[in-house]
Short mmCIF file of C-alpha atoms in Angstrom, two decimals:
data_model
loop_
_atom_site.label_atom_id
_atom_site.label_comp_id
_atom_site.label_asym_id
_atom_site.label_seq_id
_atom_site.Cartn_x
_atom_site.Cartn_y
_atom_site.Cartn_z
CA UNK A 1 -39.99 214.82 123.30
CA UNK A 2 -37.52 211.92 122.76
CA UNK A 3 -38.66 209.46 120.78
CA UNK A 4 -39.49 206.25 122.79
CA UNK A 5 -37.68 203.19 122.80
CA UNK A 6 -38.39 200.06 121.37
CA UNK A 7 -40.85 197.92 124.14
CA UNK A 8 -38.73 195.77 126.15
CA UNK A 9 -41.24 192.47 127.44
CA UNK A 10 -40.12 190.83 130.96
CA UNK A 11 -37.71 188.54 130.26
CA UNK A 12 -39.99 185.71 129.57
CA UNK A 13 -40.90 187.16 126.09
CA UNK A 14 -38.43 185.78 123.59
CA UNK A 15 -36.90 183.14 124.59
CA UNK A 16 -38.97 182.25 127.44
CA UNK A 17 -42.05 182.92 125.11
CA UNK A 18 -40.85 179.98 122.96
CA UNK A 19 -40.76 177.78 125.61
CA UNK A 20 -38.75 173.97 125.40
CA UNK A 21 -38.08 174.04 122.15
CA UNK A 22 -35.55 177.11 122.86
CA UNK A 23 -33.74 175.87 125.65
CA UNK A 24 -30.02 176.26 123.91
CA UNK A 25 -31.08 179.06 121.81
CA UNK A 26 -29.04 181.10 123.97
CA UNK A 27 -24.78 182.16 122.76
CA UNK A 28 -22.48 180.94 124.70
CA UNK A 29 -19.99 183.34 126.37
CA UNK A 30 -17.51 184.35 123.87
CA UNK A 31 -18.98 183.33 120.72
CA UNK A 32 -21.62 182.15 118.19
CA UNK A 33 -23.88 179.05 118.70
CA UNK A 34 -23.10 176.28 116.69
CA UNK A 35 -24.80 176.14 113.79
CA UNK A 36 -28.12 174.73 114.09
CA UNK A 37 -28.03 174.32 117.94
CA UNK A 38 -30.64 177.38 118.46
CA UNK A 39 -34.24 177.38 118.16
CA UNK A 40 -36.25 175.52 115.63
CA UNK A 41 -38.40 177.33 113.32
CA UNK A 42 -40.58 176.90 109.78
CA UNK A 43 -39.64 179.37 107.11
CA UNK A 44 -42.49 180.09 104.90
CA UNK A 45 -42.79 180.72 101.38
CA UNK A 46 -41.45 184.45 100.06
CA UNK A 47 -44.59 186.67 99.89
CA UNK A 48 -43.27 188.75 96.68
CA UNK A 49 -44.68 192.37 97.59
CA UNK A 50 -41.45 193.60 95.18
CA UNK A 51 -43.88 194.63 92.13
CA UNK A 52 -41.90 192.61 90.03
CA UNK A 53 -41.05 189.24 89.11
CA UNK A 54 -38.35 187.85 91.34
CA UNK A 55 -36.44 184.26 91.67
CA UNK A 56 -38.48 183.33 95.29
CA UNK A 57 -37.19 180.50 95.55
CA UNK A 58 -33.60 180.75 95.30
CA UNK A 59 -34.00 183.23 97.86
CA UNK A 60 -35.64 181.43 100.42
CA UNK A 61 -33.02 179.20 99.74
CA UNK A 62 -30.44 181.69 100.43
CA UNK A 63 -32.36 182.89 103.47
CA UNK A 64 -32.40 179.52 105.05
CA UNK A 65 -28.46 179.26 105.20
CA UNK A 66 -28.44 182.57 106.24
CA UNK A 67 -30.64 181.64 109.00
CA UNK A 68 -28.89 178.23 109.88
CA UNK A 69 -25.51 180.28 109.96
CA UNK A 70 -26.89 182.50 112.41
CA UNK A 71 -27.68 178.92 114.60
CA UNK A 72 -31.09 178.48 114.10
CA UNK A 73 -32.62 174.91 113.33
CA UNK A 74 -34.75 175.58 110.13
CA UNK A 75 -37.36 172.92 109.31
CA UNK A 76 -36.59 171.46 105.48
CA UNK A 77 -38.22 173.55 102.98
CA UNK A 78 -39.69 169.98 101.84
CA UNK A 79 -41.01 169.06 105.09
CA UNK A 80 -42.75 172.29 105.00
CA UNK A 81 -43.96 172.56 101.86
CA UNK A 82 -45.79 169.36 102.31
CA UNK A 83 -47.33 170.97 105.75
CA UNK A 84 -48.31 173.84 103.54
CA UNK A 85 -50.23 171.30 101.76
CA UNK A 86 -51.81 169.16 104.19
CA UNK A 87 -53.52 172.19 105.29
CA UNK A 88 -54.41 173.64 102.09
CA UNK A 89 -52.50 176.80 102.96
CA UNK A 90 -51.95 179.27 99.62
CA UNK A 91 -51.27 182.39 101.46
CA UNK A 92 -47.91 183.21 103.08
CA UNK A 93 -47.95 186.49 104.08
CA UNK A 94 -49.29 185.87 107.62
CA UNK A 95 -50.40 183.22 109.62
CA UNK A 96 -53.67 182.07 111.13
CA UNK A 97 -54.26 180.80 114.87
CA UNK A 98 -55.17 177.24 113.50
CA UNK A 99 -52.13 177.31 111.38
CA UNK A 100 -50.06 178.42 113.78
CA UNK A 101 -51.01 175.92 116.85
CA UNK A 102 -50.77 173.30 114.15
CA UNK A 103 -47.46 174.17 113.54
CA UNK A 104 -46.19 174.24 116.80
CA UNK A 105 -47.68 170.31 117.19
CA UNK A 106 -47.08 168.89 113.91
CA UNK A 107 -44.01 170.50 112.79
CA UNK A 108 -42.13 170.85 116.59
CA UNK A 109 -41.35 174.24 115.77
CA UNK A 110 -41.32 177.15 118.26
CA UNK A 111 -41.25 180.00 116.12
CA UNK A 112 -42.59 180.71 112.60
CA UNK A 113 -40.72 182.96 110.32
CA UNK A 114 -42.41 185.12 107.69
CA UNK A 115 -40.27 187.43 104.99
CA UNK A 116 -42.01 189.64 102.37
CA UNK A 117 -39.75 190.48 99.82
CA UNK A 118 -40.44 194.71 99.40
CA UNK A 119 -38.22 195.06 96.14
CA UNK A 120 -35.84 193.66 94.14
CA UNK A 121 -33.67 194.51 91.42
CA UNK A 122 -30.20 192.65 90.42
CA UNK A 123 -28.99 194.84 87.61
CA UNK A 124 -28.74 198.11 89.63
CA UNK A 125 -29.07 195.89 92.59
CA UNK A 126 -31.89 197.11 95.27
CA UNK A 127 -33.07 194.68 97.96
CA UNK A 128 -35.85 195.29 100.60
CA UNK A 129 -36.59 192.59 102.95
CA UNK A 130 -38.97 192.26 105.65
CA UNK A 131 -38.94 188.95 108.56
CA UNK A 132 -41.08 188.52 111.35
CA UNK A 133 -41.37 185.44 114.03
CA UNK A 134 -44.72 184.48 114.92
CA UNK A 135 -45.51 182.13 117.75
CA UNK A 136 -45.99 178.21 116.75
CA UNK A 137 -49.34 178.47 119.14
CA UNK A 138 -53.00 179.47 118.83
CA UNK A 139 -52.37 183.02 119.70
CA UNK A 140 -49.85 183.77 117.36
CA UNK A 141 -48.09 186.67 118.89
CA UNK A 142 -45.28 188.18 117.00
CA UNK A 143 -41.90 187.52 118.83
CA UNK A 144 -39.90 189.82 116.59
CA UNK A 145 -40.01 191.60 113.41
CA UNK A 146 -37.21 194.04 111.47
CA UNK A 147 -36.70 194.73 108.36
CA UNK A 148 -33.53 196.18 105.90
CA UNK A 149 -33.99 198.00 102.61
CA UNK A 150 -30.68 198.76 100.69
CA UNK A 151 -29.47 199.71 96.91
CA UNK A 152 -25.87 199.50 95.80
CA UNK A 153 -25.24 202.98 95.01
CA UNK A 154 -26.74 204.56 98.10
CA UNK A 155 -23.46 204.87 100.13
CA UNK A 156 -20.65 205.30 97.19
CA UNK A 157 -18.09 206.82 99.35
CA UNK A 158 -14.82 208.21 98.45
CA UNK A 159 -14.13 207.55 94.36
CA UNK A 160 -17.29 205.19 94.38
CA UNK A 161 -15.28 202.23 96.38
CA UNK A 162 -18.64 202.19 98.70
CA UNK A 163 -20.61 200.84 95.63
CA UNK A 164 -22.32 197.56 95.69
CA UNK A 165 -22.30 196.10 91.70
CA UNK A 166 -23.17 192.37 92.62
CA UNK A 167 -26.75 191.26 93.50
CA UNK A 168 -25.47 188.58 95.53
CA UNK A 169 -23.43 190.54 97.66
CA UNK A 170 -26.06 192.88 99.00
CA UNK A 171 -28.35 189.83 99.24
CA UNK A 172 -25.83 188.26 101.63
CA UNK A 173 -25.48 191.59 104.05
CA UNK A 174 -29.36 192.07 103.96
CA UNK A 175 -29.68 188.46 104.85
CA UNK A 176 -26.87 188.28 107.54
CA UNK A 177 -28.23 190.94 109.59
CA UNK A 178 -31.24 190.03 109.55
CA UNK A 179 -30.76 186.34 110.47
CA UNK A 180 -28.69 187.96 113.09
CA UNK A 181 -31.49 190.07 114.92
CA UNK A 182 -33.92 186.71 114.76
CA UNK A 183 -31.09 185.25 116.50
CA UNK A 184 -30.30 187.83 118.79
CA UNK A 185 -34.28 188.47 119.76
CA UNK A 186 -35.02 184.50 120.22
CA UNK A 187 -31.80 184.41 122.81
CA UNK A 188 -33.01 187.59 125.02
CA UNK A 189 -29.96 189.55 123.32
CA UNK A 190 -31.58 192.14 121.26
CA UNK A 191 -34.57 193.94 120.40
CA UNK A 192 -37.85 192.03 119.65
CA UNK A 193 -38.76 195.07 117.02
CA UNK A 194 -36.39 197.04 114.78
CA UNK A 195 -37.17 200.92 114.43
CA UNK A 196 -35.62 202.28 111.04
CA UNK A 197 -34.27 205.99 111.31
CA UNK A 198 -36.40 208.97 111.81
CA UNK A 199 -36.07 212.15 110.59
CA UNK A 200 -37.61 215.88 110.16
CA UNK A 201 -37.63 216.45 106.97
CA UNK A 202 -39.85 213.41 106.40
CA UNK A 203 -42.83 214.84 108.65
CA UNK A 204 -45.61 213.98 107.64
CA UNK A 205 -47.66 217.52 105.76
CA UNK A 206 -50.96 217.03 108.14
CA UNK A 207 -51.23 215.24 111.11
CA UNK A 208 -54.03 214.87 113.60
CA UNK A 209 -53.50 213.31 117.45
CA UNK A 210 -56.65 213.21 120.26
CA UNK A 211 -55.82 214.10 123.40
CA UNK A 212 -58.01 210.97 124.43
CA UNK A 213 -54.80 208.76 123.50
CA UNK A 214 -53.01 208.33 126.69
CA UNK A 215 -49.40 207.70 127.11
CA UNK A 216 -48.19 205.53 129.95
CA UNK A 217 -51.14 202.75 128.60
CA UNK A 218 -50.66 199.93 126.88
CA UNK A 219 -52.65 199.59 123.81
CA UNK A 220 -53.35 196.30 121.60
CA UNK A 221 -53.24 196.49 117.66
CA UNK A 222 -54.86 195.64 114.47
CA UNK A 223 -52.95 197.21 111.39
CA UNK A 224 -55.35 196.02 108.17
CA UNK A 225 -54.49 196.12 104.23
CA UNK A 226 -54.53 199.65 103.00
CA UNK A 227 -56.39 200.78 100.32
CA UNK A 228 -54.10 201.30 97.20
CA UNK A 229 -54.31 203.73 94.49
CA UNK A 230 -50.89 203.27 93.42
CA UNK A 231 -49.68 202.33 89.98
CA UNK A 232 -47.13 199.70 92.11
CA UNK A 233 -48.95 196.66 92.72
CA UNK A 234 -49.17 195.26 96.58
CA UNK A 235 -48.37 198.98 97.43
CA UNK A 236 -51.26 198.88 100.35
CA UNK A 237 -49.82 195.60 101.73
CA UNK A 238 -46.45 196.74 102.01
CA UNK A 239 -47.19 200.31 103.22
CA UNK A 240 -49.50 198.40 106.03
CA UNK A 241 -46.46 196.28 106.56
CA UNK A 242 -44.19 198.77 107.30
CA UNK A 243 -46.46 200.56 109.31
CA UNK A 244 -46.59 197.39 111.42
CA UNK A 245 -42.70 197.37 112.02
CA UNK A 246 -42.54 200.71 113.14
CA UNK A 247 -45.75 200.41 115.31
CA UNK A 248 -44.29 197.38 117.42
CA UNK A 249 -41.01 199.35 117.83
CA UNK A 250 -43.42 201.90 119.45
CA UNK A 251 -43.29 201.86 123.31
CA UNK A 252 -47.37 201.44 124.38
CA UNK A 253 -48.31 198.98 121.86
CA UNK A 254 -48.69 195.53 120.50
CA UNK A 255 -49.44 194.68 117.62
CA UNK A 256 -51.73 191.80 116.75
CA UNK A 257 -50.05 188.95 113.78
CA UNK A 258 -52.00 190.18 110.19
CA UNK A 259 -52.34 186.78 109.12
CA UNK A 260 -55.21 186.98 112.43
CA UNK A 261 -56.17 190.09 111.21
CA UNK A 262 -57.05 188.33 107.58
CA UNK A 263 -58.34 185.67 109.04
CA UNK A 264 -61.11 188.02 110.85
CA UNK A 265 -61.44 190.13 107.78
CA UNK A 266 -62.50 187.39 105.36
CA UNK A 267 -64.58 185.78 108.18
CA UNK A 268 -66.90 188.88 107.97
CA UNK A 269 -66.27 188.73 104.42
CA UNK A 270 -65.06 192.11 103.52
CA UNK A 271 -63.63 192.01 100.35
CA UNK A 272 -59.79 193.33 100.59
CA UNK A 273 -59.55 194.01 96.84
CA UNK A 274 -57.06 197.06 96.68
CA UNK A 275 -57.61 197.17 100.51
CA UNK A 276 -59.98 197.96 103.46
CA UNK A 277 -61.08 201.26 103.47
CA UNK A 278 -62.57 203.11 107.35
CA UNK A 279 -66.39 202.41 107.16
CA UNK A 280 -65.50 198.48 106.78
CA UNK A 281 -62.83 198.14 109.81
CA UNK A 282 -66.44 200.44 111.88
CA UNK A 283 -68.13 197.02 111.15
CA UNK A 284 -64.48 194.95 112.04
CA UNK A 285 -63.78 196.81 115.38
CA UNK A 286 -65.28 194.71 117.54
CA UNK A 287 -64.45 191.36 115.95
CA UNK A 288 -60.70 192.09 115.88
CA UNK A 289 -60.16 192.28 119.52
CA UNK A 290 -57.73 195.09 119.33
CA UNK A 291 -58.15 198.56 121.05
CA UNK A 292 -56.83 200.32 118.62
CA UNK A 293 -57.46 200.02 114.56
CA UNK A 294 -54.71 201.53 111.65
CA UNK A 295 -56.38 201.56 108.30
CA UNK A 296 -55.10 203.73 105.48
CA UNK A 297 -54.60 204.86 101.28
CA UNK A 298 -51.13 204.84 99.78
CA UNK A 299 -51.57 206.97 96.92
CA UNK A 300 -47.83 206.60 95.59
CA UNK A 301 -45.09 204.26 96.00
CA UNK A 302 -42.91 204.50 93.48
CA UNK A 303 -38.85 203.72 93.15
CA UNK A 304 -39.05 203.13 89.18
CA UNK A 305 -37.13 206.30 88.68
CA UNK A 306 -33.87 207.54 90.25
CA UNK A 307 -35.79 209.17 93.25
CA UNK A 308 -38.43 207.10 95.45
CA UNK A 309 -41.59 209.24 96.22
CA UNK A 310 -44.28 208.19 99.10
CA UNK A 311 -47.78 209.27 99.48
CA UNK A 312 -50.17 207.82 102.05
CA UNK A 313 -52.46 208.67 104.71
CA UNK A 314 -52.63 206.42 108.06
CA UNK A 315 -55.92 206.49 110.62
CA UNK A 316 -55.70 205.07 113.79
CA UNK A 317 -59.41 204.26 114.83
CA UNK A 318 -60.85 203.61 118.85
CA UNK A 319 -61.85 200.14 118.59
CA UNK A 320 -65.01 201.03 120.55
CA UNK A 321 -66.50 203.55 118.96
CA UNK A 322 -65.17 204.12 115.89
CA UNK A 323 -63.84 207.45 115.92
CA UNK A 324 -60.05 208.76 114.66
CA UNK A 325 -57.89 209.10 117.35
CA UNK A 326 -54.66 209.55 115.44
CA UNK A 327 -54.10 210.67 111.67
CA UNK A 328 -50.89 211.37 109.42
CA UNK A 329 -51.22 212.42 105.90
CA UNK A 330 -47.65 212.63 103.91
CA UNK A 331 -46.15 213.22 101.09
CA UNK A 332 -41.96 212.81 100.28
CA UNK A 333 -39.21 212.44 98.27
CA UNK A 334 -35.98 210.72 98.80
CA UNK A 335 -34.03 213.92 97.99
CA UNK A 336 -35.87 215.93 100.83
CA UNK A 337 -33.80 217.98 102.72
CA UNK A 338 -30.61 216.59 101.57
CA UNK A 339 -27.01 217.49 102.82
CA UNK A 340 -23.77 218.84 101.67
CA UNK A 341 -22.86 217.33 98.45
CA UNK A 342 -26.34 215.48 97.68
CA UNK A 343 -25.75 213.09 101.08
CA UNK A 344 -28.37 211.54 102.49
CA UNK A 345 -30.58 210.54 99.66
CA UNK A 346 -33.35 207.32 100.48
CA UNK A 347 -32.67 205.28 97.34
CA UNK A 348 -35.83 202.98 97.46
CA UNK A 349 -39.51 203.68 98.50
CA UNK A 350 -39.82 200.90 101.29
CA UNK A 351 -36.76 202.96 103.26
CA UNK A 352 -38.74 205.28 102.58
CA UNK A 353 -42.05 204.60 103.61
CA UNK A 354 -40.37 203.22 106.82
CA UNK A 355 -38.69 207.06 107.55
CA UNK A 356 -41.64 208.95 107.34
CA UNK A 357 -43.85 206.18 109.64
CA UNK A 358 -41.20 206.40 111.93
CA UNK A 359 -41.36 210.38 112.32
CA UNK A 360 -44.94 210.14 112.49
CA UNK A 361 -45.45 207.72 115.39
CA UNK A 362 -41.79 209.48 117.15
CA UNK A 363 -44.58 212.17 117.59
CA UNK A 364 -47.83 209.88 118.49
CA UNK A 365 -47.55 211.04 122.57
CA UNK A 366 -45.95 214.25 121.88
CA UNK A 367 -48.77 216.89 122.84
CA UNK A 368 -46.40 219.79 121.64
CA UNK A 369 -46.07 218.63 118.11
CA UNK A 370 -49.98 218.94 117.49
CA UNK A 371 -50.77 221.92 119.72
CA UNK A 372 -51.66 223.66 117.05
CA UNK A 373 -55.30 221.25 116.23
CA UNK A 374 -55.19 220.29 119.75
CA UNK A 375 -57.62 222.16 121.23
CA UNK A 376 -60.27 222.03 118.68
CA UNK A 377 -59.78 218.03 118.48
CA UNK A 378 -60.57 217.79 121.89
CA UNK A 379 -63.82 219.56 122.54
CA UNK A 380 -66.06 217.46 120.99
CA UNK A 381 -64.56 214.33 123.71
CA UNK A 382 -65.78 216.23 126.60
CA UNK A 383 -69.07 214.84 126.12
CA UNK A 384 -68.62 211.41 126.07
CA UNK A 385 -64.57 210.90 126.75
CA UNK A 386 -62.74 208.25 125.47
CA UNK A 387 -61.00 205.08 127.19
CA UNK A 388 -58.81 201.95 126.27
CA UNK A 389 -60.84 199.22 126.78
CA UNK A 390 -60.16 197.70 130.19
CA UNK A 391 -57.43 195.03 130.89
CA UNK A 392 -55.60 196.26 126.87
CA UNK A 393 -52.37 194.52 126.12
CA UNK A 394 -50.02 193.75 128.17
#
């Protein structure tokens, strides 16, 4: 079965979703917007999920030209900062529904913009980035989200003339083409989630699929911190990230803004040290408003060395009743299955991560690829059966 494509909203959703503040977000025939004549939007503070010290600041820095270049109208880092203030906000990895509506009034912004830095390195230089635009209202839907995760010696080429030696040159590609989707997405031009590259040889070892998930429905979802058990610190967060990206470049779903998802979480007060584990989202299900739950352990996420290696296991849960509707347990290596000549390696763990998510969910409504548990999974549903909850997301 073909994997399926990225959702595509009515028309309204991007720029229509953003409502006045994007009229001229759109390119004009034959060429780029002038700079700053798009939407305007709030970039928020780095969230450094790189396990290592990096300069945030210069970065966002960098991002925001990136972003202006690409013709969006970004709100001045010190105007923001001292919004960030006002409302006492410390964490920047997501956004609450008060936070967001209050952006949207106080700040005139459309769109807020989120990146979480997923690794850096500037000596051998390895960058992985991940944006998302969230709404500037109280619901604080994600608009968009894509991510890129590069090193300079993963495409060498022909006598090594594909190398990339300078930090500030892979920087400036990651940050270009990703300034570029936003763009793109928030003018009705491009996709509103970006699905990173699939493949085979990253399925994951066990995986598990009810026959109670329907395709052709549309599902609403809640991805929550993973437990870690990784040496890497923020491993859970980023592996729950990533697992977020691919999930809204799934056909069937949406998925609901984390920085909601927190909010709910420490509401209830569940403490998220090292992650939520599956008999704390059973007390969560209802409160989160989703019809679907993804909790999850990431037992190794590791690029230290010259290969990246992933371990996790992923659990989709029925929001209802509590039960596992959707499992994938992996394990991989960036050297898996490599081509003539060594090709094809994954050089960091965040590309990584993202490849074998990606080949998991290609298979989420593929009966054929979990024929072989199939039939036992589904006998115990006969008694009871299982259904999204009526009127899920649209």
């Amino acid at each position: 079965m073909a994997r399926p494509q990225s959702p595509q909203p009515p028309q309204s959703s991007a720029s229509g979703a953003l409502g006045p503040a994007a009229a001229g977000s759109r390119v004009a025939a034959g060429g780029a917007p002038p700079l700053g004549a798009g939407p305007r939007i709030a970039l928020f503070p780095l969230e450094n999920l790189a396990g290592t010290a990096a300069p945030l600041r210069e970065l966002r820095g960098a991002l925001e030209a990136s972003l202006a270049r690409a013709g969006l109208r970004v709100v001045a880092a010190e105007t923001l900062d001292a919004f960030l203030t006002k409302h006492r906000v410390r964490y920047t990895g997501g956004v609450e529904s008060g936070i967001a509506k209050s952006a949207g009034e106080e700040l005139g912004v459309s769109a807020i913009v989120l990146a979480a830095l997923e690794g850096y390195a500037p000596d051998a230089p390895r960058l992985a980035l991940t944006m998302r635009a969230v709404g500037a209202r109280e619901e604080a839907p994600i608009l968009w989200i894509d991510g890129l995760s590069r090193a300079g010696d993963e495409s060498p080429g022909f006598l090594g003339l594909g190398l990339v030696r300078s930090p500030v040159v892979l920087q400036e590609q990651i940050f270009s083409r990703l300034s570029g989707s936003l763009a793109a997405a928030l003018a009705g031009k491009g996709p509103l989630a970006g699905a990173c590259e699939g493949a085979g040889r990253f399925r994951p070892k066990v995986r598990y699929r009810s026959a109670l998930l329907s395709p052709g429905r549309n599902y609403s979802v809640a991805v929550v911190p993973f437990r870690s058990f990784a040496k890497r610190r923020n491993a859970g967060d980023l592996l729950a990230l990533e697992l977020l990206r691919q999930q809204a470049a799934t056909q069937g779903f949406r998925v609901i803004e984390p920085g909601v998802v927190r909010e709910v979480i420490l509401k209830h007060r569940i403490v998220m040290e090292g992650g939520v584990s599956l008999d704390q989202v059973r007390t969560l299900v209802g409160a989160l408003g989703a019809d679907l739950v993804i909790a999850g352990d990431v037992f190794e996420l590791d690029d230290a060395g010259s290969v990246p290696v992933v371990s996790f296991t992923a659990s989709m849960l029925d929001a209802r009743t509590g039960d596992i509707v959707w499992q994938a347990s992996a394990y991989a290596r960036g050297d898996e299955g490599l081509r003539l000549f060594g090709t094809g390696i994954v050089r960091t763990a965040p590309a990584l991560a993202c490849r074998v998510l990606r080949t998991s969910l290609d298979e989420l409504f593929d009966l054929k690829a979990f024929e072989p548990i199939e039939r036992r999974a589904s006998e115990p549903a006969k008694k009871g059966g299982w259904k999204p909850r009526e009127g899920g997301a649209e």
